[in-house]
Coordinates of C-alpha atoms in Angstrom, one line a residue:
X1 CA 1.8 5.8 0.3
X2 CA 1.4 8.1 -2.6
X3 CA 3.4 6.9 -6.2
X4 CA 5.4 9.9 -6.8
X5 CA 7.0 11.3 -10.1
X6 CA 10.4 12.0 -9.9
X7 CA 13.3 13.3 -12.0
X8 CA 16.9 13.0 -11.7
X9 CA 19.6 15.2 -12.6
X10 CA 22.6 13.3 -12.9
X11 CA 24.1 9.6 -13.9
X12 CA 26.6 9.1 -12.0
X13 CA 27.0 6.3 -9.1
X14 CA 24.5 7.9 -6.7
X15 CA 21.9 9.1 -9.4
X16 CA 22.3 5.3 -10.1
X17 CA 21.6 3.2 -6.9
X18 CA 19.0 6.2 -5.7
X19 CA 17.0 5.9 -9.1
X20 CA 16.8 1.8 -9.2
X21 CA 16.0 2.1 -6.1
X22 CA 12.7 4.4 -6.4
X23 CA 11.9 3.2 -9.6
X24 CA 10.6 -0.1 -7.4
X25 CA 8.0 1.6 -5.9
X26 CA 8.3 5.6 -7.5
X27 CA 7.7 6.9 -11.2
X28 CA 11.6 7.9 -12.9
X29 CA 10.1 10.3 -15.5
X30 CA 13.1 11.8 -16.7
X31 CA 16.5 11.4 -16.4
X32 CA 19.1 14.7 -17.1
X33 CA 22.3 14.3 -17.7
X34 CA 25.6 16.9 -19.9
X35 CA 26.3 13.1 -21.3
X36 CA 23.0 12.0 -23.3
X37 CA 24.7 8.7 -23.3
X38 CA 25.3 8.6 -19.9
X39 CA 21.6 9.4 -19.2
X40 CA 20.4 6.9 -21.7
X41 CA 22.1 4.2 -19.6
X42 CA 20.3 5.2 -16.5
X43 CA 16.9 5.7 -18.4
X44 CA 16.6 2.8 -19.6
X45 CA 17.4 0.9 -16.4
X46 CA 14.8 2.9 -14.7
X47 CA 11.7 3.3 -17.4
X48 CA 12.8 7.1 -18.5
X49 CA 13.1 9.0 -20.4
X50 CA 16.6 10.4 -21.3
X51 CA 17.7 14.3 -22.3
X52 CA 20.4 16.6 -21.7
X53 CA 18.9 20.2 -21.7
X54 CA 16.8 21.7 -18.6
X55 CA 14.7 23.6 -21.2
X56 CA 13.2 19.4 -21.8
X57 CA 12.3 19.5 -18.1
X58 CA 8.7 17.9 -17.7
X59 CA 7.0 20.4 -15.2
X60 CA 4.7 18.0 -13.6
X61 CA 6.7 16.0 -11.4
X62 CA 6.3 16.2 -7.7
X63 CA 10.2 16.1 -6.7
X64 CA 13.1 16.9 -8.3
X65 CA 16.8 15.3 -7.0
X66 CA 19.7 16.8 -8.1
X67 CA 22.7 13.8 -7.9
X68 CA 25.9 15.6 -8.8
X69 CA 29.3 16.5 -7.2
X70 CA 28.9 19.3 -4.5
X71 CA 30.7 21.7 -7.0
X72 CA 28.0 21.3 -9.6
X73 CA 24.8 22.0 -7.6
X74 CA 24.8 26.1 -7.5
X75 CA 25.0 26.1 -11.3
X76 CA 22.6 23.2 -11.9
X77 CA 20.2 24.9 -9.7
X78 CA 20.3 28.2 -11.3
X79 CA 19.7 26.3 -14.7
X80 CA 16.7 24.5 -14.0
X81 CA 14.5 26.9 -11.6
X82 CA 13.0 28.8 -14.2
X83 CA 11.7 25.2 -15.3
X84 CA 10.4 24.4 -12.6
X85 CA 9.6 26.9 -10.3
X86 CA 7.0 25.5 -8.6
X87 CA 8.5 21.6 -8.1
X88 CA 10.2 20.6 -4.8
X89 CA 13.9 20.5 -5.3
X90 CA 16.5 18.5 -4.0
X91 CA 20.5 17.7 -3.9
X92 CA 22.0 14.5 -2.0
X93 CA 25.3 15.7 -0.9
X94 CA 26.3 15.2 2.9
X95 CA 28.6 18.6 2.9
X96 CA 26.4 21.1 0.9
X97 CA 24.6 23.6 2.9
X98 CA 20.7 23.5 1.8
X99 CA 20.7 27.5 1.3
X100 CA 22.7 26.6 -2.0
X101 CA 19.3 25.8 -2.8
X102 CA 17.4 28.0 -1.0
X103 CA 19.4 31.3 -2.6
X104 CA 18.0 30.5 -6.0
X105 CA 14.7 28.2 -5.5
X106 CA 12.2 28.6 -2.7
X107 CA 11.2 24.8 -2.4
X108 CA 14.3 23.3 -1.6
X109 CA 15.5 20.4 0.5
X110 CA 17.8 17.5 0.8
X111 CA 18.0 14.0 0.8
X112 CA 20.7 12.5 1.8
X113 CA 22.0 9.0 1.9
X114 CA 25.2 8.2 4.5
X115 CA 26.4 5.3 2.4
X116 CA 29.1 4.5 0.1
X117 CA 28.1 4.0 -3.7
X118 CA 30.0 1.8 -5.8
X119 CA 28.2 0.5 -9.0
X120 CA 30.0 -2.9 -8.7
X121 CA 27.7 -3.5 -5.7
X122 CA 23.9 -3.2 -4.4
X123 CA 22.6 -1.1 -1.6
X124 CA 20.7 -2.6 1.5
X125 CA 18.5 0.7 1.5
X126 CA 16.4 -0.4 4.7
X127 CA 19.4 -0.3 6.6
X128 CA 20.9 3.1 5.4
X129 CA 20.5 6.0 7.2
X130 CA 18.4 8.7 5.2
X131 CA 18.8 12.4 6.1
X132 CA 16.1 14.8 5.1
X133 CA 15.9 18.4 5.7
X134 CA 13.5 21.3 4.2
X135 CA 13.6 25.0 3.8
X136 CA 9.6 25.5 5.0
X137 CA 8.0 23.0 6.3
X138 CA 4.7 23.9 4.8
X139 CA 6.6 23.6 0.9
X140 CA 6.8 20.0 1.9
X141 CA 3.2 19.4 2.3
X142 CA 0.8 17.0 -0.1
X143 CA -2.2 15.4 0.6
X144 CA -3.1 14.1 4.1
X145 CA -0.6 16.3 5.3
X146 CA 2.1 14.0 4.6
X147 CA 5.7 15.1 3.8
X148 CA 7.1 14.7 0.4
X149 CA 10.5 14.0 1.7
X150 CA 9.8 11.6 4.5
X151 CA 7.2 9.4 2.7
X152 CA 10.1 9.1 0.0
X153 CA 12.5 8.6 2.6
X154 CA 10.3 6.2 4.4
X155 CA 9.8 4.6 1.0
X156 CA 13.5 3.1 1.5
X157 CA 14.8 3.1 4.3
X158 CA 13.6 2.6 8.3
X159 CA 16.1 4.7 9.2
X160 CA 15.2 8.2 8.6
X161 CA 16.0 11.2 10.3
X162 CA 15.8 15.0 10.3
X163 CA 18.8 16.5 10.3
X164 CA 20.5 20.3 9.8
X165 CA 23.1 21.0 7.0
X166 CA 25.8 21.4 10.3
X167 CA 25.0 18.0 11.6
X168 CA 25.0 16.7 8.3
X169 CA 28.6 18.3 7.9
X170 CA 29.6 16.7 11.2
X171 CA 28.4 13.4 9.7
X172 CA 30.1 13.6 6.6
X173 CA 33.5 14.4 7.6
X174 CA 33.1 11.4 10.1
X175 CA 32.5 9.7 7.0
X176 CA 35.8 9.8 5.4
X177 CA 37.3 8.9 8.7
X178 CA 35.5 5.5 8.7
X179 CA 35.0 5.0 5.6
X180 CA 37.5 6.6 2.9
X181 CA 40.4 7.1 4.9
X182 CA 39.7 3.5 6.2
X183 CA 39.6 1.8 2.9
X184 CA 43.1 3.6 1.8
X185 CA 44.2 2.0 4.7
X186 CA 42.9 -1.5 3.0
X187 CA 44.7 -0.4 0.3
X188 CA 48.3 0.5 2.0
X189 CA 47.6 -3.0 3.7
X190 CA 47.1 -4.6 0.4
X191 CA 50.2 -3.4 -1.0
X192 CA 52.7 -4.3 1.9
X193 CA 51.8 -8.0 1.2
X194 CA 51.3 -7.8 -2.2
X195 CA 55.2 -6.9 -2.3
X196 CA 55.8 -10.6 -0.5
X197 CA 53.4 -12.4 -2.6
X198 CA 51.3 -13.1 0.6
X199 CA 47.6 -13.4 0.1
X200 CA 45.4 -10.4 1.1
X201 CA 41.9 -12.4 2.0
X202 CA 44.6 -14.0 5.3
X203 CA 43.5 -10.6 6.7
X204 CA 39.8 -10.7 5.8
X205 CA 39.1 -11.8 9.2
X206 CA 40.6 -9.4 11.3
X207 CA 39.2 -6.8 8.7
X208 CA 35.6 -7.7 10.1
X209 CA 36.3 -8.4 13.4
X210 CA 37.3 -4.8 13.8
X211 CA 34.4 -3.6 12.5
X212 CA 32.6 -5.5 14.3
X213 CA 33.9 -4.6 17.4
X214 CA 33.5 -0.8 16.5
X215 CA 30.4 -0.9 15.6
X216 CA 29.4 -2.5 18.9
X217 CA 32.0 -0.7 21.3
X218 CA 33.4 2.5 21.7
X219 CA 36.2 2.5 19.4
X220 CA 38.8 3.8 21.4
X221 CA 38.5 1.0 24.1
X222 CA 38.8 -1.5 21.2
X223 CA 42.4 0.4 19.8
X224 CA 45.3 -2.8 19.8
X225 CA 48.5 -2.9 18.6
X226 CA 52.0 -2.1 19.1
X227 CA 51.7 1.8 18.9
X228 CA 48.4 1.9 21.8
X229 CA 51.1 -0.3 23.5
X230 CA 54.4 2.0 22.9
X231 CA 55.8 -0.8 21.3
X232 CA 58.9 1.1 20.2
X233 CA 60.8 -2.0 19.1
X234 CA 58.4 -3.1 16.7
X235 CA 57.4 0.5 15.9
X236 CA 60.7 0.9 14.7
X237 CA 61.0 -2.5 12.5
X238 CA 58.3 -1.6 11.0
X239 CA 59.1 1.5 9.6
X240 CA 62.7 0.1 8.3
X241 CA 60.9 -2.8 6.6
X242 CA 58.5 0.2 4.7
X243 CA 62.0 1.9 4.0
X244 CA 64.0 -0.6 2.7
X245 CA 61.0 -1.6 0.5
X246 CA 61.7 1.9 -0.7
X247 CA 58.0 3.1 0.6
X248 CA 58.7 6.4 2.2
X249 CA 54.9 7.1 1.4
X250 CA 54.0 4.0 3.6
X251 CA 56.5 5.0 6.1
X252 CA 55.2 8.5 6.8
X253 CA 51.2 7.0 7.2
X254 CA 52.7 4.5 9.7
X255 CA 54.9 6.4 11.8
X256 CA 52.0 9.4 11.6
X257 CA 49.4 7.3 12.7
X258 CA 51.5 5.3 15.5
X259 CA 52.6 8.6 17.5
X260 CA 48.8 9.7 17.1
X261 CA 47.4 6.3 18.1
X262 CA 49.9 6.5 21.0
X263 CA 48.7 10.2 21.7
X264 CA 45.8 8.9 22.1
X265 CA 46.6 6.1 24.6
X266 CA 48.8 7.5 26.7
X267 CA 47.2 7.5 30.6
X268 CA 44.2 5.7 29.5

């Protein structure tokens, strides 16, 4: 497996995890950031070096990875081709089309991790899902005809796949369903017994069990609860105890997600 050079552009919580993580068994060689303090921190976790202009670009990397919000990658792009036309150049966004790239820089691909980054807590990278995609295939070609993206790719993870920007969309979206929207609905949980004093780590069981169970069944058949049931009696005390408590915001999520849970159910 061939020790690549890389750069990063960005310093944020996924520029983070994704550069400790190749710097185990890849070359960090430089590390761009707006925030020269902010890439100083990552560069000296990862052996770079740390600067804050694309003019300072070192042109003889083999891969460049672009790590910044999806609104930021047209305009970072258009500032560093000129730098580096001839360098392989990537973003990590699930939801960003790879002809972002493409209309400003020929050698262009993606690299995208489906996982959820959080600098309080490490990565198992073996175990995340890696998806790689390339404008032309040939752009992606080093020696032994090996691909620049999957041998990086392979470098981390054993779970790499090649997949379109639409399917990566598709993936993305699911994304917020299982993960975002699901950990709000920690959240909400948190705060209904928070307001009795009750301890939240009572539910830590039932938290994993439920995961558990959908990531080994087909979620639907797993649904419980009083709404799948049509519980209407404790549908409706429910809802009262979240108004009294004066959380109409709590109340609407509930009674929301109850008539589409039951929706859902209903004949099955």
């Amino acid at each position: 497996m061939k020790n690549m050079r890389i750069s990063l552009i960005g310093s944020g919580r996924v520029a983070t995890h994704l550069g400790k993580a190749l710097s185990k068994q890849h070359q960090i060689v430089q590390v761009l950031s707006r925030d020269l303090a902010h890439a100083e921190t990552l560069a000296v976790l990862v052996n770079a070096q740390a600067i804050d202009q694309a003019e300072q670009l070192n042109a003889t990397i083999d891969l460049l990875i672009i790590a910044v919000s999806d609104q930021a990658i047209s305009q970072v792009i258009q500032s560093v081709h000129d730098y580096l036309p001839n360098v392989l150049i990537v973003h990590t966004s699930g939801s960003t089309h790879l002809n972002v790239l493409t209309a400003h820089h020929a050698k262009s691909g993606v690299f995208y991790p489906l996982q959820t980054f959080s600098l309080e807590r490490e990565i198992d990278w073996e175990n995340t899902p890696l998806f790689i995609e390339t404008a032309i295939e040939n752009d992606l070609t080093i020696s032994n005809d090996e691909s620049i993206l999957e041998d990086l790719a392979n470098s981390l993870s054993n779970r790499v796949y090649q997949y379109t920007s639409e399917q990566r969309l598709c993936l993305h979206l699911s994304a917020v369903f299982a993960c975002n929207f699901t950990n709000y609905c920690y959240d909400m949980a948190k705060q209904v017994v928070d307001a009795q004093q009750v301890d939240f780590s009572l539910l830590y069981p039932l938290i994993l069990e439920t995961a558990n169970k959908a990531t080994q069944n087909d979620p639907q058949k797993m649904q419980t609860g009083p709404a799948m049931r049509g519980d209407q009696n404790i549908l409706t005390m429910h809802e009262n105890m979240l108004h009294v408590q004066g959380r109409e915001d709590l109340e609407k999520v509930y009674a929301l997600l109850s008539e589409m849970i039951h929706a859902r159910h209903v004949g099955s």
